[in-house]
PDB file of C-alpha atoms and ligand atoms in Angstrom:
ATOM      1  CA  MET A   1     -42.744 -19.626 -82.558  1.00  0.00           C
ATOM      2  CA  ARG A   2     -45.208 -20.648 -80.162  1.00  0.00           C
ATOM      3  CA  ILE A   3     -47.775 -23.019 -80.936  1.00  0.00           C
ATOM      4  CA  GLN A   4     -50.829 -24.163 -78.725  1.00  0.00           C
ATOM      5  CA  ILE A   5     -52.536 -27.395 -80.009  1.00  0.00           C
ATOM      6  CA  ILE A   6     -55.761 -27.942 -78.241  1.00  0.00           C
ATOM      7  CA  ASN A   7     -57.644 -31.137 -78.387  1.00  0.00           C
ATOM      8  CA  GLY A   8     -61.497 -31.201 -77.776  1.00  0.00           C
ATOM      9  CA  PRO A   9     -63.718 -34.477 -76.293  1.00  0.00           C
ATOM     10  CA  ASN A  10     -62.553 -37.817 -76.396  1.00  0.00           C
ATOM     11  CA  LEU A  11     -59.255 -36.936 -78.110  1.00  0.00           C
ATOM     12  CA  ASN A  12     -57.668 -38.160 -74.965  1.00  0.00           C
ATOM     13  CA  LEU A  13     -58.810 -41.719 -75.889  1.00  0.00           C
ATOM     14  CA  LEU A  14     -56.239 -41.534 -79.135  1.00  0.00           C
ATOM     15  CA  GLY A  15     -55.244 -44.903 -80.450  1.00  0.00           C
ATOM     16  CA  ILE A  16     -57.926 -46.486 -78.713  1.00  0.00           C
ATOM     17  CA  ARG A  17     -61.026 -44.852 -79.449  1.00  0.00           C
ATOM     18  CA  GLU A  18     -62.559 -45.973 -83.117  1.00  0.00           C
ATOM     19  CA  PRO A  19     -59.370 -46.792 -84.861  1.00  0.00           C
ATOM     20  CA  GLU A  20     -60.491 -47.523 -88.282  1.00  0.00           C
ATOM     21  CA  ILE A  21     -61.594 -43.867 -88.285  1.00  0.00           C
ATOM     22  CA  TYR A  22     -58.626 -42.171 -86.195  1.00  0.00           C
ATOM     23  CA  GLY A  23     -55.833 -44.723 -86.463  1.00  0.00           C
ATOM     24  CA  LYS A  24     -54.064 -46.605 -83.607  1.00  0.00           C
ATOM     25  CA  ARG A  25     -51.462 -44.129 -82.918  1.00  0.00           C
ATOM     26  CA  ALA A  26     -50.983 -43.089 -79.116  1.00  0.00           C
ATOM     27  CA  TRP A  27     -51.125 -39.538 -79.384  1.00  0.00           C
ATOM     28  CA  THR A  28     -48.260 -38.842 -76.900  1.00  0.00           C
ATOM     29  CA  ASP A  29     -46.086 -40.641 -79.540  1.00  0.00           C
ATOM     30  CA  TYR A  30     -47.219 -38.257 -82.389  1.00  0.00           C
ATOM     31  CA  LEU A  31     -46.647 -35.038 -80.052  1.00  0.00           C
ATOM     32  CA  LYS A  32     -42.783 -36.468 -79.491  1.00  0.00           C
ATOM     33  CA  GLU A  33     -42.180 -36.716 -82.985  1.00  0.00           C
ATOM     34  CA  LEU A  34     -43.837 -32.973 -83.434  1.00  0.00           C
ATOM     35  CA  ARG A  35     -41.624 -31.354 -81.412  1.00  0.00           C
ATOM     36  CA  GLN A  36     -38.335 -32.985 -82.778  1.00  0.00           C
ATOM     37  CA  ARG A  37     -40.057 -32.205 -86.191  1.00  0.00           C
ATOM     38  CA  PHE A  38     -40.109 -28.950 -85.514  1.00  0.00           C
ATOM     39  CA  PRO A  39     -37.369 -28.021 -83.261  1.00  0.00           C
ATOM     40  CA  LYS A  40     -37.563 -24.135 -83.463  1.00  0.00           C
ATOM     41  CA  VAL A  41     -41.125 -24.072 -82.526  1.00  0.00           C
ATOM     42  CA  ARG A  42     -42.609 -24.293 -79.121  1.00  0.00           C
ATOM     43  CA  ILE A  43     -45.843 -26.658 -79.075  1.00  0.00           C
ATOM     44  CA  ASP A  44     -47.954 -26.244 -76.381  1.00  0.00           C
ATOM     45  CA  TYR A  45     -50.643 -29.124 -75.841  1.00  0.00           C
ATOM     46  CA  TYR A  46     -53.794 -28.937 -73.652  1.00  0.00           C
ATOM     47  CA  GLN A  47     -56.749 -31.277 -74.165  1.00  0.00           C
ATOM     48  CA  SER A  48     -59.739 -31.249 -72.300  1.00  0.00           C
ATOM     49  CA  ASN A  49     -63.677 -33.004 -72.770  1.00  0.00           C
ATOM     50  CA  LEU A  50     -65.212 -29.992 -71.464  1.00  0.00           C
ATOM     51  CA  GLU A  51     -66.374 -27.308 -73.604  1.00  0.00           C
ATOM     52  CA  GLY A  52     -65.913 -24.365 -71.043  1.00  0.00           C
ATOM     53  CA  GLU A  53     -62.483 -25.534 -70.122  1.00  0.00           C
ATOM     54  CA  ILE A  54     -61.497 -25.337 -73.811  1.00  0.00           C
ATOM     55  CA  ILE A  55     -62.978 -22.043 -73.934  1.00  0.00           C
ATOM     56  CA  ASN A  56     -60.983 -20.499 -71.055  1.00  0.00           C
ATOM     57  CA  LYS A  57     -57.755 -21.914 -72.923  1.00  0.00           C
ATOM     58  CA  ILE A  58     -58.554 -20.138 -76.042  1.00  0.00           C
ATOM     59  CA  GLN A  59     -58.819 -17.132 -73.579  1.00  0.00           C
ATOM     60  CA  GLU A  60     -55.777 -17.723 -71.632  1.00  0.00           C
ATOM     61  CA  VAL A  61     -53.474 -18.036 -74.827  1.00  0.00           C
ATOM     62  CA  GLY A  62     -55.476 -16.420 -77.361  1.00  0.00           C
ATOM     63  CA  PHE A  63     -53.226 -12.992 -77.235  1.00  0.00           C
ATOM     64  CA  ASP A  64     -49.614 -14.451 -77.145  1.00  0.00           C
ATOM     65  CA  ARG A  65     -49.240 -17.394 -79.069  1.00  0.00           C
ATOM     66  CA  ASP A  66     -48.356 -17.119 -82.639  1.00  0.00           C
ATOM     67  CA  GLY A  67     -50.949 -19.467 -83.366  1.00  0.00           C
ATOM     68  CA  ILE A  68     -53.762 -22.102 -82.247  1.00  0.00           C
ATOM     69  CA  ILE A  69     -54.545 -25.398 -83.635  1.00  0.00           C
ATOM     70  CA  LEU A  70     -57.920 -26.487 -82.548  1.00  0.00           C
ATOM     71  CA  ASN A  71     -59.186 -30.174 -82.744  1.00  0.00           C
ATOM     72  CA  ALA A  72     -62.817 -29.339 -81.345  1.00  0.00           C
ATOM     73  CA  GLY A  73     -64.187 -32.759 -81.672  1.00  0.00           C
ATOM     74  CA  ALA A  74     -67.701 -33.116 -81.482  1.00  0.00           C
ATOM     75  CA  TYR A  75     -68.256 -29.463 -80.089  1.00  0.00           C
ATOM     76  CA  THR A  76     -67.007 -28.503 -83.685  1.00  0.00           C
ATOM     77  CA  HIS A  77     -70.416 -28.998 -84.901  1.00  0.00           C
ATOM     78  CA  THR A  78     -72.398 -27.799 -82.031  1.00  0.00           C
ATOM     79  CA  SER A  79     -70.445 -25.095 -80.138  1.00  0.00           C
ATOM     80  CA  ILE A  80     -71.504 -21.052 -80.929  1.00  0.00           C
ATOM     81  CA  ALA A  81     -69.591 -20.765 -77.748  1.00  0.00           C
ATOM     82  CA  ILE A  82     -66.377 -21.949 -79.018  1.00  0.00           C
ATOM     83  CA  LEU A  83     -66.757 -19.822 -82.217  1.00  0.00           C
ATOM     84  CA  ASP A  84     -67.433 -16.608 -80.011  1.00  0.00           C
ATOM     85  CA  ALA A  85     -64.466 -17.805 -77.572  1.00  0.00           C
ATOM     86  CA  LEU A  86     -62.189 -17.535 -81.375  1.00  0.00           C
ATOM     87  CA  LYS A  87     -64.047 -14.254 -82.523  1.00  0.00           C
ATOM     88  CA  SER A  88     -62.537 -12.565 -79.425  1.00  0.00           C
ATOM     89  CA  VAL A  89     -59.003 -13.383 -79.149  1.00  0.00           C
ATOM     90  CA  SER A  90     -56.207 -12.279 -81.445  1.00  0.00           C
ATOM     91  CA  THR A  91     -54.480 -15.342 -82.068  1.00  0.00           C
ATOM     92  CA  PRO A  92     -54.936 -17.008 -85.378  1.00  0.00           C
ATOM     93  CA  THR A  93     -56.662 -20.460 -85.092  1.00  0.00           C
ATOM     94  CA  VAL A  94     -56.332 -23.104 -87.914  1.00  0.00           C
ATOM     95  CA  GLU A  95     -59.217 -25.811 -87.434  1.00  0.00           C
ATOM     96  CA  VAL A  96     -57.989 -29.370 -87.957  1.00  0.00           C
ATOM     97  CA  HIS A  97     -59.744 -32.990 -87.935  1.00  0.00           C
ATOM     98  CA  ILE A  98     -58.108 -36.289 -88.138  1.00  0.00           C
ATOM     99  CA  SER A  99     -61.063 -37.674 -90.335  1.00  0.00           C
ATOM    100  CA  ASN A 100     -62.498 -36.145 -93.276  1.00  0.00           C
ATOM    101  CA  VAL A 101     -65.880 -35.210 -91.538  1.00  0.00           C
ATOM    102  CA  TYR A 102     -67.322 -34.394 -95.024  1.00  0.00           C
ATOM    103  CA  GLN A 103     -67.073 -38.237 -95.695  1.00  0.00           C
ATOM    104  CA  ARG A 104     -69.076 -39.087 -92.624  1.00  0.00           C
ATOM    105  CA  GLU A 105     -72.351 -38.627 -91.209  1.00  0.00           C
ATOM    106  CA  ASP A 106     -74.488 -35.408 -92.243  1.00  0.00           C
ATOM    107  CA  PHE A 107     -74.415 -33.865 -88.888  1.00  0.00           C
ATOM    108  CA  ARG A 108     -70.454 -33.349 -89.373  1.00  0.00           C
ATOM    109  CA  ARG A 109     -70.185 -31.813 -92.501  1.00  0.00           C
ATOM    110  CA  ARG A 110     -71.234 -28.571 -90.884  1.00  0.00           C
ATOM    111  CA  SER A 111     -68.648 -26.821 -88.736  1.00  0.00           C
ATOM    112  CA  ILE A 112     -69.947 -24.092 -86.644  1.00  0.00           C
ATOM    113  CA  ILE A 113     -66.475 -23.309 -85.466  1.00  0.00           C
ATOM    114  CA  SER A 114     -65.323 -22.406 -88.922  1.00  0.00           C
ATOM    115  CA  PRO A 115     -65.803 -18.661 -89.340  1.00  0.00           C
ATOM    116  CA  GLY A 116     -63.709 -18.401 -86.214  1.00  0.00           C
ATOM    117  CA  CYS A 117     -60.748 -19.902 -87.895  1.00  0.00           C
ATOM    118  CA  VAL A 118     -58.109 -18.778 -90.861  1.00  0.00           C
ATOM    119  CA  GLY A 119     -58.063 -22.172 -92.562  1.00  0.00           C
ATOM    120  CA  PHE A 120     -59.113 -25.954 -92.284  1.00  0.00           C
ATOM    121  CA  ILE A 121     -57.436 -29.016 -92.375  1.00  0.00           C
ATOM    122  CA  GLY A 122     -58.841 -32.359 -92.287  1.00  0.00           C
ATOM    123  CA  GLY A 123     -58.843 -35.991 -93.476  1.00  0.00           C
ATOM    124  CA  PHE A 124     -55.058 -36.638 -93.113  1.00  0.00           C
ATOM    125  CA  GLY A 125     -54.872 -38.568 -89.994  1.00  0.00           C
ATOM    126  CA  LEU A 126     -52.609 -37.222 -87.324  1.00  0.00           C
ATOM    127  CA  ASP A 127     -50.942 -35.534 -89.946  1.00  0.00           C
ATOM    128  CA  SER A 128     -53.314 -33.130 -90.098  1.00  0.00           C
ATOM    129  CA  TYR A 129     -51.751 -31.465 -87.046  1.00  0.00           C
ATOM    130  CA  ARG A 130     -48.236 -31.533 -89.068  1.00  0.00           C
ATOM    131  CA  LEU A 131     -49.680 -29.990 -91.925  1.00  0.00           C
ATOM    132  CA  ALA A 132     -51.920 -27.216 -89.434  1.00  0.00           C
ATOM    133  CA  ILE A 133     -48.046 -26.260 -87.953  1.00  0.00           C
ATOM    134  CA  GLU A 134     -46.340 -26.053 -91.523  1.00  0.00           C
ATOM    135  CA  ALA A 135     -49.507 -23.292 -92.467  1.00  0.00           C
ATOM    136  CA  LEU A 136     -49.246 -21.462 -89.279  1.00  0.00           C
ATOM    137  CA  ILE A 137     -44.978 -21.126 -89.884  1.00  0.00           C
ATOM    138  CA  ASP A 138     -45.907 -19.652 -93.274  1.00  0.00           C
ATOM    139  CA  LYS A 139     -48.574 -17.585 -92.141  1.00  0.00           C
ATOM    140  CA  ALA A 140     -46.206 -15.825 -89.524  1.00  0.00           C
ATOM    141  CA  ALA A 141     -43.206 -15.678 -92.195  1.00  0.00           C
ATOM    142  CA  GLU A 142     -46.229 -13.813 -94.291  1.00  0.00           C
ATOM    143  CA  THR A 143     -46.745 -11.568 -91.948  1.00  0.00           C
ATOM    144  CA  GLN A 144     -43.096 -10.550 -91.017  1.00  0.00           C
ATOM    145  CA  THR A 145     -42.591  -9.952 -94.587  1.00  0.00           C
ATOM    146  CA  GLU A 146     -45.431  -7.544 -94.821  1.00  0.00           C
ATOM    147  CA  GLY A 147     -44.569  -5.900 -91.549  1.00  0.00           C
TER     148      GLY A 147
HETATM  149  C1  DQA B   1     -62.916 -35.380 -85.155  1.00  0.00           C
HETATM  150  C2  DQA B   1     -64.237 -35.470 -86.102  1.00  0.00           C
HETATM  151  C3  DQA B   1     -65.466 -34.870 -85.538  1.00  0.00           C
HETATM  152  O1  DQA B   1     -66.767 -34.956 -85.601  1.00  0.00           O
HETATM  153  C4  DQA B   1     -65.758 -36.134 -83.997  1.00  0.00           C
HETATM  154  O2  DQA B   1     -66.413 -35.588 -83.226  1.00  0.00           O
HETATM  155  C5  DQA B   1     -64.453 -36.100 -83.190  1.00  0.00           C
HETATM  156  C6  DQA B   1     -62.901 -36.037 -83.994  1.00  0.00           C
HETATM  157  C7  DQA B   1     -61.601 -35.532 -86.160  1.00  0.00           C
HETATM  158  O3  DQA B   1     -60.811 -35.537 -85.699  1.00  0.00           O
HETATM  159  O4  DQA B   1     -61.583 -35.977 -86.844  1.00  0.00           O
HETATM  160  O5  DQA B   1     -64.328 -36.275 -82.101  1.00  0.00           O
HETATM  161  O6  DQA B   1     -62.656 -33.588 -84.616  1.00  0.00           O
END
């Protein structure tokens, strides 16, 4: 199984950026733990601060991975172009957020990209990514049983 994690703008600063919201843990350390926890899953990682680069990545991986985990950062609330990219590919995407966006400012309560995603996980800190992997593993197993 092969899963692509895509992190959007400012998520390269995890561990430094607003630690009271996003935590103090460095991403590289967490990613290492995720890979150890799911040895049978190949976890690819990509981060970009640029909308177009995120779209290029979705197009590049969106037909041959078993799942995409996308934290689009602030583009979640603004990007029709990312929504269109998600709708253009066949790989299922799980929308992920570290914080509970519904507990925050009004403008974070609307996700433009959700209609392009199979599910949404948010509010569990970095653990949201682990939960998304579990969900994609279950979904792949379901598809295999059905097929
Ligand atoms: C975020 C929530 C967004 O509103 C914000 O712009 C981010 C991070 C999260 O993971 O909680 O950059 O996606």
